CSV table of C-alpha atoms and ligand atoms in Angstrom, one decimal:
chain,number,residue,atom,x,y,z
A,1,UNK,CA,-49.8,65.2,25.4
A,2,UNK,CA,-48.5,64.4,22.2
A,3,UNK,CA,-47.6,68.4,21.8
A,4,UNK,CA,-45.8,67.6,24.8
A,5,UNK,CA,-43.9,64.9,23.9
A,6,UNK,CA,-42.9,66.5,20.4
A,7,UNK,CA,-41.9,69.3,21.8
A,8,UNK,CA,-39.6,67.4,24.3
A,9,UNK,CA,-38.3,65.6,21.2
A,10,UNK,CA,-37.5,68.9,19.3
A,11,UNK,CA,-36.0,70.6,22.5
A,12,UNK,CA,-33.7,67.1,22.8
A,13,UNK,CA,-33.0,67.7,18.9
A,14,UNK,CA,-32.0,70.9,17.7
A,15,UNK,CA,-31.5,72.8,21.0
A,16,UNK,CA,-28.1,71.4,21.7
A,17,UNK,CA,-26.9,72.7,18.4
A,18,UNK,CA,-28.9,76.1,19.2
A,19,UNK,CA,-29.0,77.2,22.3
A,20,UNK,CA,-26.1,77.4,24.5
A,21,UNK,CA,-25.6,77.6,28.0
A,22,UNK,CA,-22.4,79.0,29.3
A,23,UNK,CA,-20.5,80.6,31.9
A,24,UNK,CA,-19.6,84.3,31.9
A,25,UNK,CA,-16.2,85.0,31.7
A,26,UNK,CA,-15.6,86.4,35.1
A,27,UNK,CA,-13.0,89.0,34.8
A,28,UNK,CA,-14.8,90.8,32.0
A,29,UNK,CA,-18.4,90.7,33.7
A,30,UNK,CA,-19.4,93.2,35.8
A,31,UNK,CA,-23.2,94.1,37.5
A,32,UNK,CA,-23.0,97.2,38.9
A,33,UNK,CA,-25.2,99.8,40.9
A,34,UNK,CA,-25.3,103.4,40.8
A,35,UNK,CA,-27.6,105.4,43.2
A,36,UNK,CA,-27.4,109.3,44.5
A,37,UNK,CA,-26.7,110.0,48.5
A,38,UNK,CA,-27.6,113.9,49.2
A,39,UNK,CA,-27.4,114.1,45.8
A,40,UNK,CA,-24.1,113.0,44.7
A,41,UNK,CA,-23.4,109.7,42.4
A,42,UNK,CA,-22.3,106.6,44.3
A,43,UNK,CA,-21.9,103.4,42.8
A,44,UNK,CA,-20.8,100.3,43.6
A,45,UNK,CA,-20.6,96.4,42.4
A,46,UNK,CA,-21.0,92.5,43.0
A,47,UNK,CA,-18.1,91.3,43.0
A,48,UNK,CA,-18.8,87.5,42.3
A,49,UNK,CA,-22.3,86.1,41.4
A,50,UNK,CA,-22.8,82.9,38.1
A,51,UNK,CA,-24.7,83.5,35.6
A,52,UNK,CA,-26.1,81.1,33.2
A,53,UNK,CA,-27.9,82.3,29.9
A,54,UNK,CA,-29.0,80.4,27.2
A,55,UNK,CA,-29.6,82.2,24.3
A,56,UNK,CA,-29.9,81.8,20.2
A,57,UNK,CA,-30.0,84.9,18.4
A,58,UNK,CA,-32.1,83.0,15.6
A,59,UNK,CA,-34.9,82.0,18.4
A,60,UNK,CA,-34.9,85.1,21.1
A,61,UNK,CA,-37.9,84.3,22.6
A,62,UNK,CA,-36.1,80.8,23.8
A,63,UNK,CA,-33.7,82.6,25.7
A,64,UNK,CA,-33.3,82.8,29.8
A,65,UNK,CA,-31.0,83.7,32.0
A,66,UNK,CA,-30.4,82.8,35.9
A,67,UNK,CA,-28.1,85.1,37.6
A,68,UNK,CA,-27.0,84.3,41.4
A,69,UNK,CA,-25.5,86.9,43.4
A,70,UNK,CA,-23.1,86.4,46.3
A,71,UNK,CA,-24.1,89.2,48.7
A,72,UNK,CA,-21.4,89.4,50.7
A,73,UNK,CA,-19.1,90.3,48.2
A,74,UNK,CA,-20.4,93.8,47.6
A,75,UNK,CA,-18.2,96.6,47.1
A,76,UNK,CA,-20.3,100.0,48.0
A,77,UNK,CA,-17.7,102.5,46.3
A,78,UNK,CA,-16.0,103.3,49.9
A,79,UNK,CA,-14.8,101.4,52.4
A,80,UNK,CA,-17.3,102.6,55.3
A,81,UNK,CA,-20.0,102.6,53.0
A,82,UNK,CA,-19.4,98.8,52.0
A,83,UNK,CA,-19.3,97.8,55.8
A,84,UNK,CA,-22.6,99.7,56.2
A,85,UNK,CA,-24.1,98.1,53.1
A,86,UNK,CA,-24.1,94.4,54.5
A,87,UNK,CA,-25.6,95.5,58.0
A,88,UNK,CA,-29.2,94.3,58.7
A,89,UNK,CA,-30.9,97.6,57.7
A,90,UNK,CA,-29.5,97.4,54.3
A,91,UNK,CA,-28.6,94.0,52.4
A,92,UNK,CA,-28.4,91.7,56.1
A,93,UNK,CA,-26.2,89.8,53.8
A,94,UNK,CA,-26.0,87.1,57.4
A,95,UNK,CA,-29.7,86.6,56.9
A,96,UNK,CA,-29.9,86.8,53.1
A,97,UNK,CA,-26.6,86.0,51.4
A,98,UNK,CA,-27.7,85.5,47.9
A,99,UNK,CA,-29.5,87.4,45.5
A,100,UNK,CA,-31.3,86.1,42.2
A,101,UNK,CA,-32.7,87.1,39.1
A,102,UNK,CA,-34.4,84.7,37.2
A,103,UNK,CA,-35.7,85.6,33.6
A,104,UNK,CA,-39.7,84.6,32.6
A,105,UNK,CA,-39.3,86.2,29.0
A,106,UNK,CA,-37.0,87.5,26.2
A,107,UNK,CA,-38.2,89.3,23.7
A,108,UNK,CA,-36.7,90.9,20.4
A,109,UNK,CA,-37.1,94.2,19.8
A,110,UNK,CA,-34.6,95.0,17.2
A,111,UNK,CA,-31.7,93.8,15.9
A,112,UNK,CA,-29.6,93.2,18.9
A,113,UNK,CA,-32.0,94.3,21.0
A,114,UNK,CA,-34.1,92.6,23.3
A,115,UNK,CA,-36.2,92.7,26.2
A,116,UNK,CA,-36.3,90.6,28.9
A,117,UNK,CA,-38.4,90.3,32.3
A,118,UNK,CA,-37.9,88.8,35.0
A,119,UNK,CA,-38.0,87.9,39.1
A,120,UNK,CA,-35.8,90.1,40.8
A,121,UNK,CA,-35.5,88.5,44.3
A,122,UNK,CA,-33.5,90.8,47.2
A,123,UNK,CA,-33.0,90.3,50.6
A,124,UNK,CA,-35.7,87.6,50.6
A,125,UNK,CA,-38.4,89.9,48.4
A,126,UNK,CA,-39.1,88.8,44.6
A,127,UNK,CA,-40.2,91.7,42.2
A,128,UNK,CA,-40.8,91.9,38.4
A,129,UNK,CA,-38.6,93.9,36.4
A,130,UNK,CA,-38.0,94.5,33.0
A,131,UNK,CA,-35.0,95.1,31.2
A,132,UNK,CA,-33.9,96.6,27.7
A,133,UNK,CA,-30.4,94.2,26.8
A,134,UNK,CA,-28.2,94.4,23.9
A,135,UNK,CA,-26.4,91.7,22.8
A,136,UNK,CA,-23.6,91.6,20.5
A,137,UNK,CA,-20.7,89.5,19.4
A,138,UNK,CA,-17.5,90.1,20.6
A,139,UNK,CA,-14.1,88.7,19.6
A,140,UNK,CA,-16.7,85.2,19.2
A,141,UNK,CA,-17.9,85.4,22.7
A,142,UNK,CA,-21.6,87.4,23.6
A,143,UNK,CA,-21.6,90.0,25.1
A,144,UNK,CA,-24.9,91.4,26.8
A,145,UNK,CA,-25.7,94.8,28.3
A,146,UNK,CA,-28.7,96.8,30.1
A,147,UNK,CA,-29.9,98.6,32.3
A,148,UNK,CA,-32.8,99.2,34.5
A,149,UNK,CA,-33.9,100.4,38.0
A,150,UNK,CA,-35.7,99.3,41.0
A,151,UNK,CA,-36.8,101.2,43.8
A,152,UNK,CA,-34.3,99.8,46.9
A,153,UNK,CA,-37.5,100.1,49.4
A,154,UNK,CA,-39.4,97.7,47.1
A,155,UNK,CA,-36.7,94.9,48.3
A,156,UNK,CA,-36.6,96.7,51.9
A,157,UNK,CA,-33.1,97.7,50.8
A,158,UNK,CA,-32.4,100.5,53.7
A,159,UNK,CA,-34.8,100.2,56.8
A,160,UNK,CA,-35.4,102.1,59.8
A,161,UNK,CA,-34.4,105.7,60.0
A,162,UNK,CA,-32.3,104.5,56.5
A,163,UNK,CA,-35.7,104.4,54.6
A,164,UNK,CA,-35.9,108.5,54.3
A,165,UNK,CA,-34.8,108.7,50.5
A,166,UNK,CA,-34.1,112.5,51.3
A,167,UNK,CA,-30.4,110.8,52.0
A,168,UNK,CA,-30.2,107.9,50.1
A,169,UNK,CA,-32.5,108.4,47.1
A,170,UNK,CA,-35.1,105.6,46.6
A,171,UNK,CA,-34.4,105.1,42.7
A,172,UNK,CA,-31.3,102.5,42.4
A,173,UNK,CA,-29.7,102.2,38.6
A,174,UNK,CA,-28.4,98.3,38.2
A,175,UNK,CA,-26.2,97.9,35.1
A,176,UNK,CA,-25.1,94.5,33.8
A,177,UNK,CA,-22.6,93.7,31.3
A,178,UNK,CA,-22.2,89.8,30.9
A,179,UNK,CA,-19.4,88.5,28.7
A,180,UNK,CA,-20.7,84.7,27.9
A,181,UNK,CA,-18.0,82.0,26.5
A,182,UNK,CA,-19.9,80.1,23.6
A,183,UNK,CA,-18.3,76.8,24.4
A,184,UNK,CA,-21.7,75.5,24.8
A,185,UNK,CA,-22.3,75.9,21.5
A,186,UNK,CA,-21.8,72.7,19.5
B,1,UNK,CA,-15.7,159.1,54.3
B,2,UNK,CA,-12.3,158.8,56.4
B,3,UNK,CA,-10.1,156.0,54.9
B,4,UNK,CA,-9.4,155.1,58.8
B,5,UNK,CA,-12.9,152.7,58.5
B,6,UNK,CA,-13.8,149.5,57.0
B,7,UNK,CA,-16.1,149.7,54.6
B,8,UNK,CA,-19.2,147.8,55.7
B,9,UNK,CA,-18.1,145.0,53.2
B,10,UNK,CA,-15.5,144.6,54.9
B,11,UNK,CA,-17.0,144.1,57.9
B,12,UNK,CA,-20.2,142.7,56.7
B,13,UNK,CA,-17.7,139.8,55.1
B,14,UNK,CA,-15.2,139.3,57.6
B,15,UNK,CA,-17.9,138.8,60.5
B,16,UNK,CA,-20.6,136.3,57.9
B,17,UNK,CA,-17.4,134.6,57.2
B,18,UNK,CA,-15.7,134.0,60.8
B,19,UNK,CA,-19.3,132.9,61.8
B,20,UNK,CA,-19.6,130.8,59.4
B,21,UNK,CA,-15.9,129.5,60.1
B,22,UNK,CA,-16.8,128.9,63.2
B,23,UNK,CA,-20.3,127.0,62.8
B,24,UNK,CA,-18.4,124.9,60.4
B,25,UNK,CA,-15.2,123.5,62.5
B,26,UNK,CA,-17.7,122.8,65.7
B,27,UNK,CA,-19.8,121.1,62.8
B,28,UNK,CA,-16.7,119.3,61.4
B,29,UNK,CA,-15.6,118.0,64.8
B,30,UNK,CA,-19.2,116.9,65.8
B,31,UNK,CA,-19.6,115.2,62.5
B,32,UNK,CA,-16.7,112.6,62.1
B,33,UNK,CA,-17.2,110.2,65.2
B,34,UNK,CA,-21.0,109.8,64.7
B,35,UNK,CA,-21.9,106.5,63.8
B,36,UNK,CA,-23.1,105.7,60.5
B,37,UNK,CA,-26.5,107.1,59.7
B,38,UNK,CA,-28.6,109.6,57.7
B,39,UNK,CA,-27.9,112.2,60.4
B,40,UNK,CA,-24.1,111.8,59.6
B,41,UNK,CA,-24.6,111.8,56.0
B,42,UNK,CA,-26.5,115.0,56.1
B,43,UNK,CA,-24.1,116.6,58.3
B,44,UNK,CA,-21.3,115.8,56.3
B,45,UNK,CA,-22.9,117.2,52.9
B,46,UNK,CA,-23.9,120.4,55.1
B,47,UNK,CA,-20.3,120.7,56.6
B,48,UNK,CA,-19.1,120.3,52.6
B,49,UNK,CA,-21.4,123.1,51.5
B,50,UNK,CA,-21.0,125.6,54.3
B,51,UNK,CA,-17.4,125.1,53.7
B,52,UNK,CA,-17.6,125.7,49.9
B,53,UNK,CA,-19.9,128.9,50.7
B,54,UNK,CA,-16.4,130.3,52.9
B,55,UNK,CA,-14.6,129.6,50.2
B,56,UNK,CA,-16.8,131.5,47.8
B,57,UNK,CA,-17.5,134.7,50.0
B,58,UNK,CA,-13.4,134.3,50.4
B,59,UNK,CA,-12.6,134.8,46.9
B,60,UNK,CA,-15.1,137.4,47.0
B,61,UNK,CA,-13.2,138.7,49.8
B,62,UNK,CA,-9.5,139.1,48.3
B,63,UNK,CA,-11.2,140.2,45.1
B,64,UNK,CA,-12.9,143.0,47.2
B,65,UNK,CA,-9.3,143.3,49.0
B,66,UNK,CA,-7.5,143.6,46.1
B,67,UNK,CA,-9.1,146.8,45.4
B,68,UNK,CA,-9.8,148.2,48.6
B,69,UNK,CA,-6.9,149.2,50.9
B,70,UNK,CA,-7.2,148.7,54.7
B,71,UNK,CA,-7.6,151.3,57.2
B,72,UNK,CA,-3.7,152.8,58.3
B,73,UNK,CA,-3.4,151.0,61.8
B,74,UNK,CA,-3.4,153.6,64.6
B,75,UNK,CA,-0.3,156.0,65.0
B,76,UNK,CA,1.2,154.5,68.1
B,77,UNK,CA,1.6,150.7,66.9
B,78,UNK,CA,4.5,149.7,67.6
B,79,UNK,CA,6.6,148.1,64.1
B,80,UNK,CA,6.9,144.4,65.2
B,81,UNK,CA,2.7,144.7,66.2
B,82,UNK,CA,2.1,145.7,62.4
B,83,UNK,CA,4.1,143.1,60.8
B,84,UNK,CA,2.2,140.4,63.3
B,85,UNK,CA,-0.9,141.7,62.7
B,86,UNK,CA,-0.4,141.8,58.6
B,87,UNK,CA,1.4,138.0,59.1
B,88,UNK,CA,-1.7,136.5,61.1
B,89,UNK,CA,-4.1,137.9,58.5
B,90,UNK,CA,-2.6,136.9,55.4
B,91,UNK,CA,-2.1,133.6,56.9
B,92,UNK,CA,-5.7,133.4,57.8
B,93,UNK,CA,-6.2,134.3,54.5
B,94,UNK,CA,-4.4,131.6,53.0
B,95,UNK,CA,-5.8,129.2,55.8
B,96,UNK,CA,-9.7,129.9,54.7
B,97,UNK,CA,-8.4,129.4,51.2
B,98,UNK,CA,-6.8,126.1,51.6
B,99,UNK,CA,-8.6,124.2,54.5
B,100,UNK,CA,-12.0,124.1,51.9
B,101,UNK,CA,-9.7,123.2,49.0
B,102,UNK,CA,-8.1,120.3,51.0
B,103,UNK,CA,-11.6,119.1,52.3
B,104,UNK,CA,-12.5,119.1,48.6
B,105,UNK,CA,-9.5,117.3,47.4
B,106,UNK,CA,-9.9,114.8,50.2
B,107,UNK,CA,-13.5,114.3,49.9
B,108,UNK,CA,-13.3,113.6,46.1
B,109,UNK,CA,-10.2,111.4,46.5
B,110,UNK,CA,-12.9,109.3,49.3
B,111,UNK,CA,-15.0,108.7,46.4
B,112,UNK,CA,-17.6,111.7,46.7
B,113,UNK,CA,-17.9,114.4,44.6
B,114,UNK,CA,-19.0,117.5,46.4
B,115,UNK,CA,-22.6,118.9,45.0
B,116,UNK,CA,-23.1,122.3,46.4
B,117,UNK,CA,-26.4,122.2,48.1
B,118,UNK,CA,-27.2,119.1,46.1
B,119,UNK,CA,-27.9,120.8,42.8
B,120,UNK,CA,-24.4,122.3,41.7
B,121,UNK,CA,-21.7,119.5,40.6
B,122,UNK,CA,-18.1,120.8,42.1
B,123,UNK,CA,-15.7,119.5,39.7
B,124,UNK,CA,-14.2,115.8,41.0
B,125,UNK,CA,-10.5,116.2,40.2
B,126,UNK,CA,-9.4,113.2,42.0
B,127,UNK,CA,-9.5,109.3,41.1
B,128,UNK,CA,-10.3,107.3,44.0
B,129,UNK,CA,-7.2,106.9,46.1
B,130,UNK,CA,-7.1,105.7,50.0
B,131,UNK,CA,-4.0,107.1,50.4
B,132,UNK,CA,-4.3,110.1,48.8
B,133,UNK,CA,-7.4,110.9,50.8
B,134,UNK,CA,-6.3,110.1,54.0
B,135,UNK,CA,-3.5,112.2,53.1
B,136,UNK,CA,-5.1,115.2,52.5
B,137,UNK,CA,-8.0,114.5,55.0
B,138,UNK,CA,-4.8,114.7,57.8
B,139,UNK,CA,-3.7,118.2,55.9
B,140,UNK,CA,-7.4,119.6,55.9
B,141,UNK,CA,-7.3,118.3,60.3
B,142,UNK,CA,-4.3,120.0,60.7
B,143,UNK,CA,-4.6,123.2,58.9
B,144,UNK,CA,-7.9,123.4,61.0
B,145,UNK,CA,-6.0,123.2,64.0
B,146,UNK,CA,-3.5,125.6,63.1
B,147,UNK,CA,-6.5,127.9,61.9
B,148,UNK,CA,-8.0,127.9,65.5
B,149,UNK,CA,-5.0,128.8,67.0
B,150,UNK,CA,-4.6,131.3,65.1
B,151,UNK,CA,-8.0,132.7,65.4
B,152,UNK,CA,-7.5,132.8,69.1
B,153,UNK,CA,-4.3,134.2,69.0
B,154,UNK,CA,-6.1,137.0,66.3
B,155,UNK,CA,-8.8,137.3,68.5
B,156,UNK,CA,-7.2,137.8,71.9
B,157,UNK,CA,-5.0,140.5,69.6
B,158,UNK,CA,-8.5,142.4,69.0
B,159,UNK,CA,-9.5,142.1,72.6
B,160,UNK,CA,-5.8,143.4,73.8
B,161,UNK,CA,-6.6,146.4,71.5
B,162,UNK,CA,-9.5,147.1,72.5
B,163,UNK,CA,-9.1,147.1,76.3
B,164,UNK,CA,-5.4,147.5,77.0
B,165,UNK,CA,-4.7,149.5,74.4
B,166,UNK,CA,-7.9,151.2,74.1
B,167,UNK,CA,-7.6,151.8,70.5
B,168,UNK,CA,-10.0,151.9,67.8
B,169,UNK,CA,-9.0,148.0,65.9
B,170,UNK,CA,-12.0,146.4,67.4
B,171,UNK,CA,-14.5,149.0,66.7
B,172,UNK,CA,-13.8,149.9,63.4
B,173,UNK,CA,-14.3,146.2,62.7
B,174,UNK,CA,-17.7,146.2,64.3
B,175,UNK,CA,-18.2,149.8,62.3
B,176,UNK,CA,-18.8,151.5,65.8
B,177,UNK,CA,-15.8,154.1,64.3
B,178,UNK,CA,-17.1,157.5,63.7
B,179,UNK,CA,-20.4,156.3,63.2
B,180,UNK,CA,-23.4,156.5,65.5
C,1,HEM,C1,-14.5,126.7,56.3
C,1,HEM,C2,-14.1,125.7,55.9
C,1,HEM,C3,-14.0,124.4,56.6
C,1,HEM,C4,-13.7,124.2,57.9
C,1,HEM,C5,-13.4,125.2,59.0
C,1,HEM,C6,-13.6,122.8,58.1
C,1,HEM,C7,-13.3,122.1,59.4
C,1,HEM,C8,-13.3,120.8,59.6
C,1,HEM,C9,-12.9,120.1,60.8
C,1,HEM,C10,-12.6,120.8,62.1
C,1,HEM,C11,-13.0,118.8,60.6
C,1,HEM,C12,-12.7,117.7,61.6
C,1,HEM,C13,-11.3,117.3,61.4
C,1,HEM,C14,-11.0,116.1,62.3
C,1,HEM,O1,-10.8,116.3,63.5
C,1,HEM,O2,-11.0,115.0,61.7
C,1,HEM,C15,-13.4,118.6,59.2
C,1,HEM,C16,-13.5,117.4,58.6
C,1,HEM,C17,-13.9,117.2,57.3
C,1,HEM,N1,-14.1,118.2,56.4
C,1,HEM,FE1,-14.0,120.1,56.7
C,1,HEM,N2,-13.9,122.1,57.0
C,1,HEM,C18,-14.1,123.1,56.0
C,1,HEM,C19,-14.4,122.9,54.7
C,1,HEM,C20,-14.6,121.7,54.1
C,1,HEM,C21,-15.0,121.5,52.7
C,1,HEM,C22,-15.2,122.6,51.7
C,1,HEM,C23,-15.1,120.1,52.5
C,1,HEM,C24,-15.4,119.4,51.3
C,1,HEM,C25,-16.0,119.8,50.2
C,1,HEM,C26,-14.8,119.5,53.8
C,1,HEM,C27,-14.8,118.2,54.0
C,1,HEM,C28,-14.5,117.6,55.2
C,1,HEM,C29,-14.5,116.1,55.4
C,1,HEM,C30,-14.9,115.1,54.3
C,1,HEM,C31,-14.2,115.9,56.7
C,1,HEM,C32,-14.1,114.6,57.4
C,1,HEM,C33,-12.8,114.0,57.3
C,1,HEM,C34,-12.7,112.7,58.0
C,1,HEM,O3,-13.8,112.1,58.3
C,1,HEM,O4,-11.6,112.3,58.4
C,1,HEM,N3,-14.5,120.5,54.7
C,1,HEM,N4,-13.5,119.8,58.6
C,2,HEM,C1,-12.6,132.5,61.9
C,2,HEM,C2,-12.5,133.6,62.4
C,2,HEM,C3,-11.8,134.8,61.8
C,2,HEM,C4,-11.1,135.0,60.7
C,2,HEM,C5,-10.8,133.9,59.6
C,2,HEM,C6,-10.6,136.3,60.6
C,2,HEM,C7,-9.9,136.9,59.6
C,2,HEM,C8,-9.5,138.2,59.6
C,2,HEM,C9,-8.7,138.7,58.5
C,2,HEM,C10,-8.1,138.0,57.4
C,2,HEM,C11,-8.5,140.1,58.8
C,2,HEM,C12,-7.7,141.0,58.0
C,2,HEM,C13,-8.6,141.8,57.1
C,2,HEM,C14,-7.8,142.4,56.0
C,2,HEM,O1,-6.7,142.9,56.2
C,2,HEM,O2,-8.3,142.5,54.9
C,2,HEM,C15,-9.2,140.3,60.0
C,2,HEM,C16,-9.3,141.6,60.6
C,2,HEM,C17,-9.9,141.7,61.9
C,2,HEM,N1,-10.4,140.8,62.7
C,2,HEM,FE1,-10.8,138.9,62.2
C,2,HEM,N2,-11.1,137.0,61.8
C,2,HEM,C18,-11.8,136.0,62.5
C,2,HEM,C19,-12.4,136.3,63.7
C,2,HEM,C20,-12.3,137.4,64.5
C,2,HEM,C21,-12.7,137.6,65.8
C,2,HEM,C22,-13.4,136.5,66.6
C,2,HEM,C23,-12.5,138.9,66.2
C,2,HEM,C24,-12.7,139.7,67.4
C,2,HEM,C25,-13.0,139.2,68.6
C,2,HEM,C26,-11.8,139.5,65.0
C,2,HEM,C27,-11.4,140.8,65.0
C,2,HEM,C28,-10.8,141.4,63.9
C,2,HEM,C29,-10.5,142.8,63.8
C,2,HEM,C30,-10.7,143.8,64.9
C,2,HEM,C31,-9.9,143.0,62.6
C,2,HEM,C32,-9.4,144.4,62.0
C,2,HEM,C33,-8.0,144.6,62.2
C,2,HEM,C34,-7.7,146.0,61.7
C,2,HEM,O3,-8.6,146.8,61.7
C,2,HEM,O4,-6.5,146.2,61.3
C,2,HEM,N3,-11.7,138.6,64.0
C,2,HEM,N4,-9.8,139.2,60.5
């Protein structure tokens, strides 16, 4: 209990000065995904989702990030293909209009380079993944960038006769590149 | 070996490539109004490569061509027949040329590179652009209409030959000519 409390205290003390929370700077942000349909490239984006990261280069493992997604502003790469994409068999963006990734862990793995997990949840279906990020500073704001892929039937991304990966392969790339203003920072 | 005949090149490629031709416009006009679904994407990506396969056995073609002189057509034809007959085939020609390269065109300007049989990356010349592929989507449509006039028209010219006339056109294309 007195741990507790301690740490409390500390947390009150020095993460205000440390850690800071902030918004991502919209217009620079992107998460984007990249799949193969009969074998060619398509990719495509969420166009608005919030982020907010806390992070303190000096104390990684501190660090998490909560990242909302607003379905229904997906943009598939082609018109027909982003009608398709918020249908019921793929996204049902009606029945699930929000996606989230919540992290559980960050780790350091180098300079600049860290790891984090997380709760991926889609359509309604939470999975762990794991990410390799990169952070670095630019023009004073963060900027953080990875990678890392999920398999779209895991999250029942694609059901019914849309489950055959012969089309639409299984193995979805999601890229992230999050520009964070460090106005929280005191 | 009389220079009145085709040689079985010819024949072999003109007759693989107007099957093929015609598998792939029935395929093209079948594919568009499906609905969304894996069926269509398949059929779309076979469309793409059966269309990239004419344009390959093509060039093939009017490399061979190049080289290889037709057959004379038969003494009696009369002038204006000749100069229709060489008009509708370089204009097929230039048809089987350009419908795959506008199909290309307007399938990369959609947003989706072509990938010959899903293994072989087709360059993808074009930026994203709706109005660029609508544009040449509506060329590729049209062209393919023109094309199957024209193959009727060229067809029903083989068939006048072959029982009006009762020449040898027809049959030296199916290599029936001087051969058993
Ligand atoms: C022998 C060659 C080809 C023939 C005879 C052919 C014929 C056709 C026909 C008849 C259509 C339907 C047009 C309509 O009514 O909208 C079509 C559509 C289409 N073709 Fe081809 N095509 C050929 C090659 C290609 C190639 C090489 C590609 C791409 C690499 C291609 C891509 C397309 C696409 C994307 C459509 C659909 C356009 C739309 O949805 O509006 N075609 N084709
Ligand atoms: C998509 C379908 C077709 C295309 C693109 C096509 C194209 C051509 C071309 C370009 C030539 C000229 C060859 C050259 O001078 O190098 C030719 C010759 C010929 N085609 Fe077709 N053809 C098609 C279908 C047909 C059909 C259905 C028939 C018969 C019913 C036919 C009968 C002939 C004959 C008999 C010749 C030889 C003409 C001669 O000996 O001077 N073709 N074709």
């Amino acid at each position: 209990m007195k741990r507790l409390v301690a740490l409390v205290l500390t947390m009150l003390i020095f993460i205000p000065g440390a850690l800071f929370s902030a918004p991502v700077v919209k217009d620079k942000s992107s998460i984007g995904f990249a799949t193969r349909q009969m074998g060619v490239p398509v990719a495509g984006s969420f166009k608005r989702f919030d982020a907010d990261v806390r992070f303190d280069p000096k104390d990684a493992g501190k660090g998490s990030a909560s990242i909302t997604i607003y379905m229904d502003e997906v943009d598939a790469g082609s018109d027909d293909g982003t009608v398709e994409i918020k249908r019921k068999p793929w996204f049902d963006v009606k029945g699930h209009p929000k996606a989230w990734f919540l992290s559980t862990s960050l780790k350091e793995l180098g300079p600049g380079r860290y790891e984090v997990a997380g709760k991926m949840t889609i359509k309604g279906r939470t999975r762990d993944v794991i990410a390799p990020v990169t952070v670095k500073k630019e023009g004073g704001l963060w900027l953080f960038e990875g990678a890392f892929a999920i398999n779209r039937l895991d999250f029942s991304i694609g059901e019914g006769p849309w489950a055959d990966t012969g089309t639409v392969d299984d193995k979805v790339e999601v890229r992230f590149r999050l520009l964070l203003t460090a106005t929280g920072k005191k | 070996m009389g220079n009145d005949r085709w040689t079985w090149t010819a024949i072999f490629l003109h007759w693989v490539v107007a099957t093929l031709i015609v598998a792939n416009f029935a395929l093209g006009e079948y594919m568009g109004d499906l609905a969304v679904s894996p069926m269509k994407l398949r059929l779309y990506s076979y469309h793409k490569w059966l269309g990239v396969t004419v344009f390959a056995l093509t060039i093939i073609r009017l490399a061979w061509r190049a080289f290889h002189a037709p057959p004379p057509f038969p003494a009696g034809m009369p002038s204006w027949e000749r100069f229709a007959a060489k008009a509708a085939h370089a204009l097929l020609y230039a048809l089987i040329f350009i419908i795959p390269l506008a199909g290309w065109l307007g399938s990369s300007a959609h947003g989706f590179q072509t990938i010959y049989l899903g293994v072989i990356p087709i360059p993808d010349l074009l930026a994203k652009n709706n109005e660029l592929s609508e544009l040449l989507e509506e060329v590729h449509e049209q062209l393919n209409h023109a094309l199957l006039l024209l193959v009727i028209a060229h067809a029903g010219a083989a068939m006048k030959h072959h029982f009006i006339d009762k020449d040898d056109i027809l049959r030296r294309m199916i290599g029936l000519k001087g051969r058993k």
